[in-house]
Coordinates of C-alpha atoms and ligand atoms in Angstrom, one line a residue:
Chain A
M1 CA -5.6 -128.1 -28.2
T2 CA -5.4 -124.4 -27.4
T3 CA -2.4 -122.3 -26.5
P4 CA -3.5 -119.6 -24.1
G5 CA -1.7 -116.3 -24.5
I6 CA -0.4 -117.1 -28.0
S7 CA -3.4 -117.4 -30.3
V8 CA -1.4 -118.0 -33.4
L9 CA -0.1 -121.3 -32.0
D10 CA -3.6 -122.8 -31.4
G11 CA -3.5 -126.4 -32.5
K12 CA 0.2 -126.3 -33.4
Y13 CA 2.8 -128.9 -32.3
M14 CA 6.0 -127.5 -30.7
V15 CA 9.1 -129.7 -30.7
T16 CA 10.7 -127.4 -28.1
M17 CA 7.9 -128.2 -25.6
D18 CA 8.1 -132.0 -26.1
L19 CA 9.6 -134.0 -23.3
F20 CA 10.0 -137.1 -25.5
P21 CA 12.4 -137.6 -28.4
Q22 CA 11.5 -137.6 -32.1
Q23 CA 11.2 -141.2 -33.2
S24 CA 10.5 -141.0 -36.9
K25 CA 13.2 -141.9 -39.4
E26 CA 13.0 -138.4 -40.8
F27 CA 14.1 -136.9 -37.5
N28 CA 16.2 -139.6 -35.9
Q29 CA 18.7 -142.1 -37.4
V30 CA 18.4 -144.4 -34.4
Y31 CA 14.7 -144.8 -34.8
A32 CA 15.2 -148.6 -34.8
F33 CA 15.6 -148.4 -31.0
Y34 CA 11.9 -147.3 -30.7
E35 CA 10.7 -149.8 -33.4
N36 CA 12.4 -152.5 -31.4
L37 CA 11.0 -151.1 -28.1
K38 CA 7.5 -151.4 -29.5
Q39 CA 8.1 -155.1 -29.7
G40 CA 9.3 -155.3 -26.1
R41 CA 13.0 -155.5 -27.1
F42 CA 15.6 -153.3 -25.3
T43 CA 18.3 -152.8 -27.9
T44 CA 21.4 -150.8 -28.7
T45 CA 24.1 -150.5 -31.3
K46 CA 27.2 -152.7 -31.4
C47 CA 30.2 -151.7 -33.4
A48 CA 30.8 -154.4 -36.1
D49 CA 34.5 -153.5 -36.2
C50 CA 35.7 -153.3 -32.6
G51 CA 32.7 -154.9 -30.8
A52 CA 32.0 -151.9 -28.4
E53 CA 28.4 -151.8 -27.2
S54 CA 27.4 -148.2 -26.6
F55 CA 24.4 -146.7 -24.9
P56 CA 22.7 -144.6 -26.0
P57 CA 22.7 -146.1 -29.5
R58 CA 25.1 -144.5 -32.0
V59 CA 25.7 -143.6 -35.6
M60 CA 29.4 -143.7 -35.0
C61 CA 31.4 -145.9 -32.6
P62 CA 33.0 -143.6 -29.9
E63 CA 35.8 -146.1 -29.4
C64 CA 37.1 -146.8 -33.0
F65 CA 35.1 -144.2 -35.0
S66 CA 33.6 -146.8 -37.3
T67 CA 30.1 -146.2 -38.7
N68 CA 29.5 -150.0 -39.1
M69 CA 26.8 -150.4 -36.5
Q70 CA 24.5 -153.3 -35.8
W71 CA 21.5 -153.6 -33.5
I72 CA 21.8 -156.1 -30.6
D73 CA 19.4 -157.1 -27.9
W74 CA 20.3 -156.1 -24.3
P75 CA 18.9 -157.7 -21.2
N76 CA 15.5 -156.2 -20.3
E77 CA 15.8 -157.2 -16.6
G78 CA 18.1 -155.9 -14.0
T79 CA 18.8 -155.5 -10.2
V80 CA 18.1 -152.5 -8.0
I81 CA 21.4 -151.1 -6.6
E82 CA 19.8 -148.2 -4.8
F83 CA 16.6 -146.2 -5.3
T84 CA 15.1 -142.7 -4.6
E85 CA 11.5 -141.5 -4.1
E86 CA 10.8 -137.9 -5.0
V87 CA 7.9 -136.6 -2.9
V88 CA 8.1 -132.9 -3.8
G89 CA 8.6 -131.2 -7.2
V90 CA 7.7 -134.1 -9.5
P91 CA 7.9 -132.4 -13.0
L92 CA 4.9 -132.1 -15.3
G93 CA 4.4 -135.3 -17.3
F94 CA 5.5 -137.8 -14.6
G95 CA 2.3 -138.3 -12.7
K96 CA 1.7 -138.0 -9.0
A97 CA 4.3 -138.1 -6.2
P98 CA 6.3 -140.1 -5.4
L99 CA 8.4 -140.3 -8.6
V100 CA 10.5 -143.4 -8.0
H101 CA 13.9 -143.8 -9.6
A102 CA 16.4 -146.7 -9.3
L103 CA 20.0 -147.3 -10.2
V104 CA 19.7 -150.6 -12.0
D105 CA 22.5 -153.0 -12.8
L106 CA 21.6 -154.2 -16.2
Q107 CA 23.3 -157.6 -15.9
G108 CA 26.7 -155.9 -16.1
K109 CA 26.0 -154.1 -19.4
K110 CA 25.4 -150.7 -17.8
T111 CA 24.2 -149.1 -14.6
M112 CA 21.0 -147.3 -15.6
F113 CA 19.4 -144.6 -13.6
V114 CA 15.7 -145.0 -14.6
R115 CA 12.2 -144.2 -13.6
V116 CA 10.3 -147.1 -11.9
I117 CA 6.6 -147.3 -12.6
N118 CA 3.8 -149.5 -11.4
C119 CA 5.5 -149.3 -8.0
A120 CA 3.9 -148.0 -4.8
E121 CA 5.7 -145.7 -2.3
G122 CA 7.8 -147.8 0.0
Q123 CA 7.5 -150.9 -2.2
L124 CA 11.0 -151.0 -3.8
K125 CA 14.0 -152.6 -2.0
V126 CA 17.7 -152.8 -2.8
G127 CA 18.3 -156.1 -4.6
D128 CA 14.8 -156.2 -6.2
K129 CA 14.5 -157.3 -9.8
V130 CA 13.0 -154.8 -12.2
R131 CA 12.3 -155.1 -15.9
V132 CA 11.8 -152.8 -18.9
A133 CA 8.3 -151.5 -19.1
V134 CA 7.2 -149.9 -22.5
F135 CA 4.4 -147.4 -22.6
D136 CA 2.8 -145.2 -25.3
V137 CA 3.4 -141.5 -25.4
D138 CA 1.7 -138.8 -27.4
P139 CA 2.1 -139.2 -31.2
V140 CA 3.8 -136.4 -33.1
P141 CA 1.7 -134.7 -35.8
Q142 CA 4.4 -134.5 -38.5
E143 CA 4.1 -132.7 -41.8
V144 CA 4.3 -135.3 -44.6
K145 CA 3.8 -134.2 -48.2
G146 CA 1.6 -131.3 -47.4
G147 CA -0.5 -133.3 -44.9
I148 CA -0.2 -134.2 -41.3
Q149 CA 0.7 -137.7 -40.3
E150 CA 0.5 -138.9 -36.7
I151 CA 3.8 -140.6 -35.7
P152 CA 3.1 -143.1 -32.9
R153 CA 5.7 -143.1 -30.1
V154 CA 6.7 -145.2 -27.1
F155 CA 9.2 -144.9 -24.3
Y156 CA 10.5 -147.1 -21.5
A157 CA 10.7 -147.1 -17.8
F158 CA 11.3 -150.1 -15.5
E159 CA 8.8 -151.9 -13.3
P160 CA 9.1 -154.4 -10.4
V161 CA 9.2 -158.0 -11.4
T162 CA 6.4 -159.5 -9.4
Chain B
M1 CA 52.9 -113.6 -26.6
D2 CA 51.9 -115.1 -23.3
R3 CA 50.6 -112.5 -20.9
N4 CA 49.5 -112.6 -17.3
V5 CA 45.8 -111.9 -16.8
C6 CA 44.1 -110.1 -13.9
I7 CA 40.6 -109.7 -12.7
I8 CA 40.1 -106.0 -11.8
A9 CA 36.4 -105.4 -11.2
G10 CA 33.2 -107.3 -10.3
G11 CA 29.6 -106.7 -9.3
M12 CA 26.2 -108.4 -9.4
S13 CA 22.6 -107.5 -9.4
K14 CA 20.4 -108.5 -6.5
W15 CA 19.7 -112.2 -6.9
G16 CA 16.4 -114.0 -6.1
V17 CA 12.8 -114.1 -7.2
R18 CA 13.1 -110.8 -9.1
N19 CA 10.8 -108.4 -10.9
G20 CA 12.2 -107.7 -14.3
S21 CA 13.7 -109.2 -17.4
Q22 CA 17.0 -110.7 -18.4
R23 CA 18.2 -107.5 -19.9
D24 CA 17.2 -105.5 -16.8
F25 CA 19.5 -107.7 -14.6
F26 CA 22.4 -107.5 -17.0
Q27 CA 22.2 -103.7 -16.7
E28 CA 22.0 -103.8 -12.9
A29 CA 25.0 -106.2 -12.8
A30 CA 27.1 -104.0 -15.2
K31 CA 26.3 -100.9 -13.0
A32 CA 27.5 -102.8 -9.9
C33 CA 30.7 -104.0 -11.8
Y34 CA 31.5 -100.5 -13.1
E35 CA 31.0 -99.1 -9.5
D36 CA 33.5 -101.6 -8.1
N37 CA 36.3 -100.0 -10.1
L38 CA 35.7 -96.4 -11.2
Q39 CA 39.2 -96.3 -12.9
V40 CA 37.9 -98.5 -15.7
N41 CA 36.2 -96.6 -18.5
P42 CA 33.6 -99.0 -19.9
K43 CA 34.3 -97.5 -23.3
E44 CA 37.8 -99.0 -23.1
I45 CA 36.4 -102.6 -22.9
D46 CA 37.3 -104.3 -26.1
G47 CA 35.6 -107.7 -25.6
L48 CA 32.4 -109.0 -24.1
L49 CA 31.5 -112.6 -23.3
V50 CA 28.0 -113.3 -22.0
A51 CA 27.2 -116.5 -20.2
S52 CA 23.6 -117.7 -20.2
A53 CA 22.1 -121.1 -20.5
Y54 CA 18.3 -120.5 -20.7
T55 CA 18.2 -117.3 -22.6
E56 CA 16.7 -119.1 -25.6
R57 CA 14.2 -120.9 -23.5
T58 CA 12.9 -118.5 -20.9
S59 CA 13.5 -115.2 -22.8
Y60 CA 13.2 -116.5 -26.4
Q61 CA 16.5 -114.7 -27.2
T62 CA 19.5 -115.9 -29.1
H63 CA 22.4 -113.7 -30.2
L64 CA 22.5 -112.3 -26.7
A65 CA 25.9 -110.7 -26.4
P66 CA 25.3 -107.8 -28.8
L67 CA 22.0 -107.1 -27.0
V68 CA 23.8 -107.0 -23.7
A69 CA 26.6 -104.9 -25.2
E70 CA 24.1 -102.3 -26.4
H71 CA 22.4 -102.1 -23.0
I72 CA 25.5 -101.8 -20.9
G73 CA 27.2 -99.2 -23.1
V74 CA 30.1 -101.4 -24.4
K75 CA 31.3 -101.5 -28.0
P76 CA 33.3 -104.7 -28.4
K77 CA 35.9 -105.1 -31.1
S78 CA 37.9 -108.2 -30.2
I79 CA 35.1 -110.7 -29.1
C80 CA 31.3 -110.4 -28.6
A81 CA 29.7 -113.8 -28.1
R82 CA 27.6 -116.0 -25.8
V83 CA 29.0 -119.0 -23.9
E84 CA 26.9 -121.9 -22.6
L85 CA 27.7 -124.8 -20.3
L86 CA 24.6 -124.6 -18.1
C87 CA 25.8 -124.2 -14.4
A88 CA 29.4 -123.6 -15.5
S89 CA 28.6 -121.1 -18.3
G90 CA 30.0 -118.2 -16.3
S91 CA 33.3 -120.0 -15.4
S92 CA 33.6 -121.2 -19.0
A93 CA 33.4 -117.6 -20.3
I94 CA 36.1 -116.5 -17.8
I95 CA 38.3 -119.3 -19.1
L96 CA 37.8 -118.2 -22.7
A97 CA 38.4 -114.5 -21.8
F98 CA 41.6 -115.6 -19.9
G99 CA 42.9 -117.4 -23.0
L100 CA 42.1 -114.6 -25.4
I101 CA 43.8 -112.0 -23.2
K102 CA 46.8 -114.3 -22.5
A103 CA 47.3 -114.8 -26.2
G104 CA 47.0 -111.2 -27.0
Q105 CA 43.7 -111.5 -28.9
A106 CA 42.0 -109.2 -26.5
D107 CA 43.0 -106.7 -23.9
V108 CA 40.1 -105.7 -21.6
V109 CA 37.2 -108.2 -21.6
M110 CA 34.0 -108.0 -19.6
V111 CA 32.5 -111.3 -18.8
M112 CA 28.8 -111.3 -17.8
G113 CA 26.5 -114.1 -16.8
G114 CA 22.9 -114.3 -15.8
E115 CA 19.4 -115.8 -16.3
K116 CA 15.8 -114.9 -16.1
L117 CA 14.4 -118.2 -14.9
Y118 CA 11.0 -117.4 -13.4
T119 CA 8.3 -117.2 -16.1
P120 CA 4.7 -116.0 -15.7
Q121 CA 3.8 -119.6 -15.0
K122 CA 6.2 -121.4 -12.7
W123 CA 5.8 -124.9 -14.2
E124 CA 7.6 -123.8 -17.3
V125 CA 11.0 -123.5 -15.7
F126 CA 10.8 -127.0 -14.2
Y127 CA 9.7 -128.3 -17.5
S128 CA 12.4 -126.5 -19.4
E129 CA 15.0 -128.2 -17.3
L130 CA 14.5 -131.3 -19.4
A131 CA 17.1 -129.6 -21.7
S132 CA 19.7 -129.7 -18.9
V133 CA 20.3 -133.5 -19.2
D134 CA 20.4 -135.7 -22.2
H135 CA 16.9 -134.7 -23.5
D136 CA 16.2 -137.9 -25.4
W137 CA 17.5 -140.4 -22.8
D138 CA 17.6 -139.0 -19.3
G139 CA 14.9 -136.4 -19.7
P140 CA 12.1 -138.9 -20.4
Q141 CA 13.0 -140.7 -17.2
G142 CA 11.9 -137.6 -15.3
L143 CA 15.5 -136.5 -14.5
G144 CA 15.3 -133.0 -15.8
L145 CA 15.2 -131.6 -12.2
P146 CA 18.3 -132.6 -10.3
P147 CA 17.1 -133.6 -6.8
P148 CA 16.7 -137.4 -7.6
V149 CA 20.2 -137.4 -9.0
F150 CA 21.8 -135.8 -6.0
A151 CA 19.7 -137.8 -3.6
M152 CA 21.1 -140.9 -5.3
V153 CA 24.6 -139.5 -4.9
A154 CA 24.0 -138.7 -1.2
K155 CA 22.5 -142.2 -0.5
Q156 CA 25.5 -143.9 -2.0
H157 CA 28.0 -141.6 -0.3
M158 CA 26.3 -142.3 3.0
K159 CA 26.3 -146.0 2.4
Q160 CA 29.9 -146.1 1.2
Y161 CA 31.5 -143.7 3.6
G162 CA 29.1 -143.3 6.5
T163 CA 28.3 -139.6 5.7
T164 CA 25.4 -138.4 7.9
K165 CA 22.5 -136.1 7.5
E166 CA 24.0 -133.8 10.2
Q167 CA 27.1 -133.4 8.1
L168 CA 25.0 -132.4 5.1
G169 CA 23.3 -129.9 7.5
A170 CA 26.7 -128.3 8.4
I171 CA 27.0 -127.1 4.8
S172 CA 23.5 -125.7 4.7
V173 CA 23.7 -123.9 8.0
K174 CA 27.2 -122.5 7.1
N175 CA 26.2 -121.2 3.6
R176 CA 22.9 -119.8 4.7
R177 CA 24.7 -118.0 7.6
N178 CA 27.2 -116.5 5.1
A179 CA 24.4 -115.5 2.7
A180 CA 22.7 -113.5 5.5
L181 CA 25.7 -111.2 5.4
N182 CA 25.6 -110.8 1.6
P183 CA 22.9 -108.2 0.6
K184 CA 22.9 -109.5 -3.0
A185 CA 22.1 -113.1 -1.9
Q186 CA 18.6 -114.6 -2.5
F187 CA 18.3 -115.7 1.2
Q188 CA 18.8 -113.0 3.8
Q189 CA 18.1 -115.2 6.8
G190 CA 20.2 -118.1 8.2
I191 CA 18.7 -121.4 9.4
T192 CA 19.3 -123.3 12.6
K193 CA 20.3 -127.0 12.8
D194 CA 16.8 -127.8 14.0
E195 CA 15.2 -126.0 11.1
Y196 CA 17.5 -127.9 8.8
M197 CA 16.7 -131.3 10.4
N198 CA 13.0 -130.7 10.5
A199 CA 12.6 -129.3 6.9
R200 CA 10.1 -131.1 4.6
P201 CA 11.6 -133.9 2.5
I202 CA 12.2 -133.4 -1.2
V203 CA 13.8 -136.7 -2.1
Q204 CA 15.2 -138.6 0.9
P205 CA 17.8 -138.0 2.2
L206 CA 17.6 -134.5 0.8
S207 CA 15.1 -132.0 2.3
L208 CA 14.3 -128.4 1.5
F209 CA 17.5 -126.8 2.8
D210 CA 19.8 -129.3 1.0
C211 CA 18.7 -127.9 -2.4
C212 CA 19.6 -124.5 -4.0
P213 CA 16.7 -122.5 -5.2
I214 CA 15.6 -121.2 -8.7
T215 CA 17.1 -117.7 -9.1
D216 CA 16.9 -114.7 -11.3
G217 CA 19.9 -112.4 -11.6
A218 CA 23.2 -111.5 -13.3
A219 CA 26.8 -110.7 -12.5
G220 CA 29.8 -109.3 -14.3
V221 CA 33.6 -109.1 -14.0
I222 CA 36.3 -107.4 -16.0
L223 CA 39.6 -109.2 -16.9
C224 CA 42.6 -107.6 -18.5
A225 CA 46.3 -108.0 -19.2
E226 CA 48.6 -107.3 -16.3
E227 CA 50.2 -104.2 -17.8
K228 CA 46.7 -102.7 -18.3
A229 CA 45.6 -103.8 -14.8
K230 CA 48.5 -101.8 -13.3
Q231 CA 47.0 -98.7 -14.9
L232 CA 43.4 -99.5 -14.2
T233 CA 43.3 -100.4 -10.5
D234 CA 45.0 -99.2 -7.3
K235 CA 43.8 -102.3 -5.4
P236 CA 46.0 -105.4 -5.0
L237 CA 46.3 -107.3 -8.3
V238 CA 44.5 -110.6 -8.5
Y239 CA 45.8 -113.1 -11.2
L240 CA 44.0 -115.9 -12.9
R241 CA 46.7 -118.6 -12.6
G242 CA 45.3 -121.8 -14.1
T243 CA 42.1 -123.5 -15.2
G244 CA 40.8 -127.0 -16.0
Q245 CA 37.5 -128.2 -17.5
A246 CA 36.7 -131.9 -17.9
S247 CA 34.0 -134.2 -19.1
V248 CA 34.1 -138.0 -19.1
N249 CA 30.5 -138.8 -19.7
N250 CA 27.1 -137.1 -20.3
M251 CA 24.3 -139.6 -20.0
S252 CA 23.6 -141.2 -16.5
A253 CA 24.3 -144.7 -17.9
N254 CA 27.9 -143.7 -18.5
M255 CA 28.8 -142.3 -15.1
P256 CA 32.0 -144.1 -14.1
S257 CA 31.2 -143.5 -10.4
W258 CA 28.5 -141.7 -8.5
T259 CA 30.6 -140.9 -5.4
T260 CA 34.0 -140.2 -6.9
W261 CA 33.7 -137.5 -9.6
E262 CA 36.3 -138.5 -12.1
A263 CA 35.9 -135.4 -14.2
L264 CA 36.3 -133.2 -11.1
K265 CA 39.6 -134.9 -10.2
I266 CA 40.8 -134.4 -13.8
A267 CA 39.8 -130.7 -14.0
G268 CA 41.2 -130.0 -10.5
Q269 CA 44.6 -131.6 -11.3
E270 CA 44.8 -129.7 -14.6
A271 CA 44.1 -126.4 -12.9
Y272 CA 46.6 -127.1 -10.1
R273 CA 49.3 -128.1 -12.6
K274 CA 48.9 -125.0 -14.7
A275 CA 48.7 -122.8 -11.6
K276 CA 51.7 -124.6 -10.1
I277 CA 50.0 -125.1 -6.7
E278 CA 48.8 -128.0 -4.6
P279 CA 45.4 -128.4 -3.0
K280 CA 46.9 -127.5 0.4
D281 CA 47.8 -124.1 -1.0
V282 CA 44.2 -123.1 -1.5
K283 CA 43.1 -120.7 1.2
V284 CA 39.6 -119.9 0.1
A285 CA 37.2 -121.8 -2.2
M286 CA 33.9 -121.3 -3.9
T287 CA 32.7 -124.8 -4.8
H288 CA 29.5 -125.8 -6.5
D289 CA 27.0 -126.4 -3.6
C290 CA 23.9 -127.0 -5.7
F291 CA 23.2 -129.6 -3.1
T292 CA 24.8 -130.1 0.3
I293 CA 26.3 -133.4 -0.7
S294 CA 28.0 -131.8 -3.7
E295 CA 30.2 -129.6 -1.4
I296 CA 31.2 -132.6 0.6
I297 CA 32.3 -134.6 -2.4
E298 CA 34.1 -131.6 -3.8
M299 CA 36.2 -131.3 -0.7
E300 CA 37.3 -134.8 -1.3
D301 CA 37.8 -134.8 -5.1
L302 CA 39.5 -131.4 -5.1
G303 CA 42.0 -132.9 -2.6
F304 CA 41.2 -130.8 0.5
C305 CA 40.6 -134.0 2.5
K306 CA 41.0 -137.7 2.0
K307 CA 38.4 -139.6 -0.1
G308 CA 35.4 -140.5 2.0
E309 CA 36.3 -138.1 4.8
G310 CA 34.3 -135.2 3.4
G311 CA 31.6 -135.7 5.9
P312 CA 33.7 -135.4 9.1
F313 CA 35.8 -132.7 7.4
V314 CA 32.8 -130.4 7.0
G315 CA 31.3 -131.6 10.3
E316 CA 34.3 -130.4 12.1
G317 CA 34.2 -127.0 10.4
Q318 CA 37.3 -127.5 8.3
N319 CA 35.7 -125.8 5.4
D320 CA 34.2 -123.0 7.5
L321 CA 35.9 -119.7 8.5
G322 CA 38.8 -120.6 10.7
G323 CA 39.2 -124.0 9.1
K324 CA 41.6 -125.3 6.5
V325 CA 39.8 -124.1 3.5
P326 CA 36.9 -121.7 4.1
T327 CA 34.3 -122.4 1.4
N328 CA 31.5 -120.4 0.0
T329 CA 32.2 -117.4 2.2
D330 CA 29.6 -115.4 0.3
G331 CA 26.8 -117.9 0.8
G332 CA 27.3 -120.2 -2.2
L333 CA 24.5 -121.5 -4.4
L334 CA 22.5 -122.6 -1.3
G335 CA 22.5 -119.0 0.0
C336 CA 22.9 -116.7 -3.0
G337 CA 20.8 -118.8 -5.4
H338 CA 21.8 -120.1 -8.8
P339 CA 21.0 -118.2 -12.0
F340 CA 23.1 -120.7 -14.0
G341 CA 25.2 -118.3 -16.2
G342 CA 25.7 -116.0 -13.2
T343 CA 27.1 -118.5 -10.7
G344 CA 30.7 -118.7 -12.0
I345 CA 30.9 -115.0 -12.2
R346 CA 29.6 -114.6 -8.6
Q347 CA 32.3 -117.0 -7.4
A348 CA 35.0 -115.1 -9.3
I349 CA 33.8 -111.8 -7.6
E350 CA 34.0 -113.3 -4.1
V351 CA 37.5 -114.9 -4.7
M352 CA 38.7 -111.5 -6.2
K353 CA 37.5 -109.7 -3.1
Q354 CA 39.1 -112.3 -0.8
L355 CA 42.5 -112.0 -2.6
R356 CA 42.3 -108.2 -2.7
G357 CA 41.5 -108.3 1.1
D358 CA 38.2 -106.5 1.0
A359 CA 35.7 -109.4 1.4
T360 CA 32.8 -109.1 3.9
Q361 CA 34.0 -112.2 5.7
Q362 CA 37.7 -111.9 5.0
V363 CA 39.9 -115.0 5.2
K364 CA 43.2 -113.8 6.7
G365 CA 46.2 -114.3 4.4
A366 CA 44.2 -115.5 1.5
D367 CA 46.7 -115.6 -1.4
I368 CA 45.3 -118.5 -3.5
G369 CA 41.6 -118.9 -4.2
L370 CA 39.7 -121.5 -6.2
T371 CA 36.3 -121.6 -7.9
H372 CA 34.5 -124.8 -9.1
N373 CA 31.3 -125.7 -10.9
L374 CA 29.7 -128.9 -11.9
S375 CA 27.2 -128.9 -14.7
G376 CA 24.5 -131.0 -16.2
F377 CA 24.1 -134.5 -15.0
I378 CA 27.4 -134.1 -13.0
A379 CA 28.7 -134.4 -16.6
A380 CA 31.4 -131.7 -16.6
H381 CA 33.6 -130.0 -14.0
T382 CA 35.3 -126.6 -14.2
V383 CA 38.0 -125.4 -11.9
L384 CA 39.8 -122.0 -11.8
V385 CA 42.7 -121.0 -9.6
Y386 CA 43.4 -117.4 -8.8
G387 CA 46.3 -115.9 -6.9
R388 CA 47.9 -112.7 -5.5
E389 CA 50.9 -113.5 -7.6
P390 CA 51.2 -114.6 -11.2
V391 CA 52.4 -118.2 -12.0
Ligands
ZN1 ZN1 34.2 -149.5 -32.7

């Protein structure tokens, strides 16, 4: 890896240029979300005191302010309420146009606005079923005790259920 | 102490794809602001607030306010700080200046806002916009750039209320026409209905002229206590009457509704209540037309027309000159462009001119004016009400 124009940064990792979140326990207290995602589970935190299920996952319940959180599985399949296809201006890191997004009813838990992958232009229809699709993203070279350790990472989109 | 607060000067740099740096534009804007009111001696300004969202990202500069103060010849002693709420940074800074002056913590405050968004390689600004939404959750879905979000809003509004592409076009044609009369605006040429309808698609149903551009530029205004304003301007006084700013969610998964903007209704009602007015009293408005559909929903949720009737309202010209509430008479975001921190300041300048009676496209009898911004993933709304009289 080189960094043109800024030779002192050659080979250096920059968190400020990373489009994905930090997923190691040293840099993220909800790292379990990503650990679970690696196993194909779509999870979030549930408040053990008031029962509120929040997304994104929390350290503190925004309803009753308890910090007594437990991880629960959420559905990993939902229904397309509406969708969009971005044909111009797809940002770096999201492949070739079109970039497809859908507003997905996650079985009443939340209405998620998410990227839909493995889906051709014109393929998606309102009412279609889509499911969580987990993919690998670039690992983070993190400093650990004087050395560099590669922290593997994943993220999720949705894909049509065929 | 609870004092009335006036806006007594305002000016902006040329906005657009500009040669120059952030600090260059702040100097140009300050010069224009000083020239708007030669009775104000910049040495008398005791506070400075600077609104900028991307200064740390595209100019690698924090601690911006003292840098701007040094360049514009101001030596603040009551407040000298930066304010950030992305697209509403400028309006947020005005609200804070209002509160400080009202409470007697400051007397004459300059509020500036601006951005240098174009970088030597254009991809960087689009990539940097991942910071505008929830970086960890919405950003990795490719939602840093807003067109898919507003296309989803438009699609749902069309489905729910029958809003048409032609009605979206009425906003674009109006605001581009207004911008053509504003020499500081990014776009100096209007567009025809045909050009609008035939523009290349970005995300259906939005095409090129439904979207505001990326913009470099800055703007500045000066606010002060009423007693001071009487000494510092011979022009009609313009008062800041009331403000509201609301947020009910940030991440997309927590949007209560895509077509009724709850936070806008809350912010609007709060501003109306404090200003002791009703929506029908507003004679001129600068609302956040980042996309054409936004202005339509804003007409509804600010109470200028009934819910769901925003499309016909704008289609009939009710928010154009001669209509019920002429909106974005200076060209709006669609025509002037949108250097995030600068936008709320630009809106304040146009409302100030309208209420003073010296706007380029003067709305007759304008005595109450409103500005509005949405920011982030439609995650916060900011409303300010100005008037020819204090509350
Ligand atoms: Zn709880």
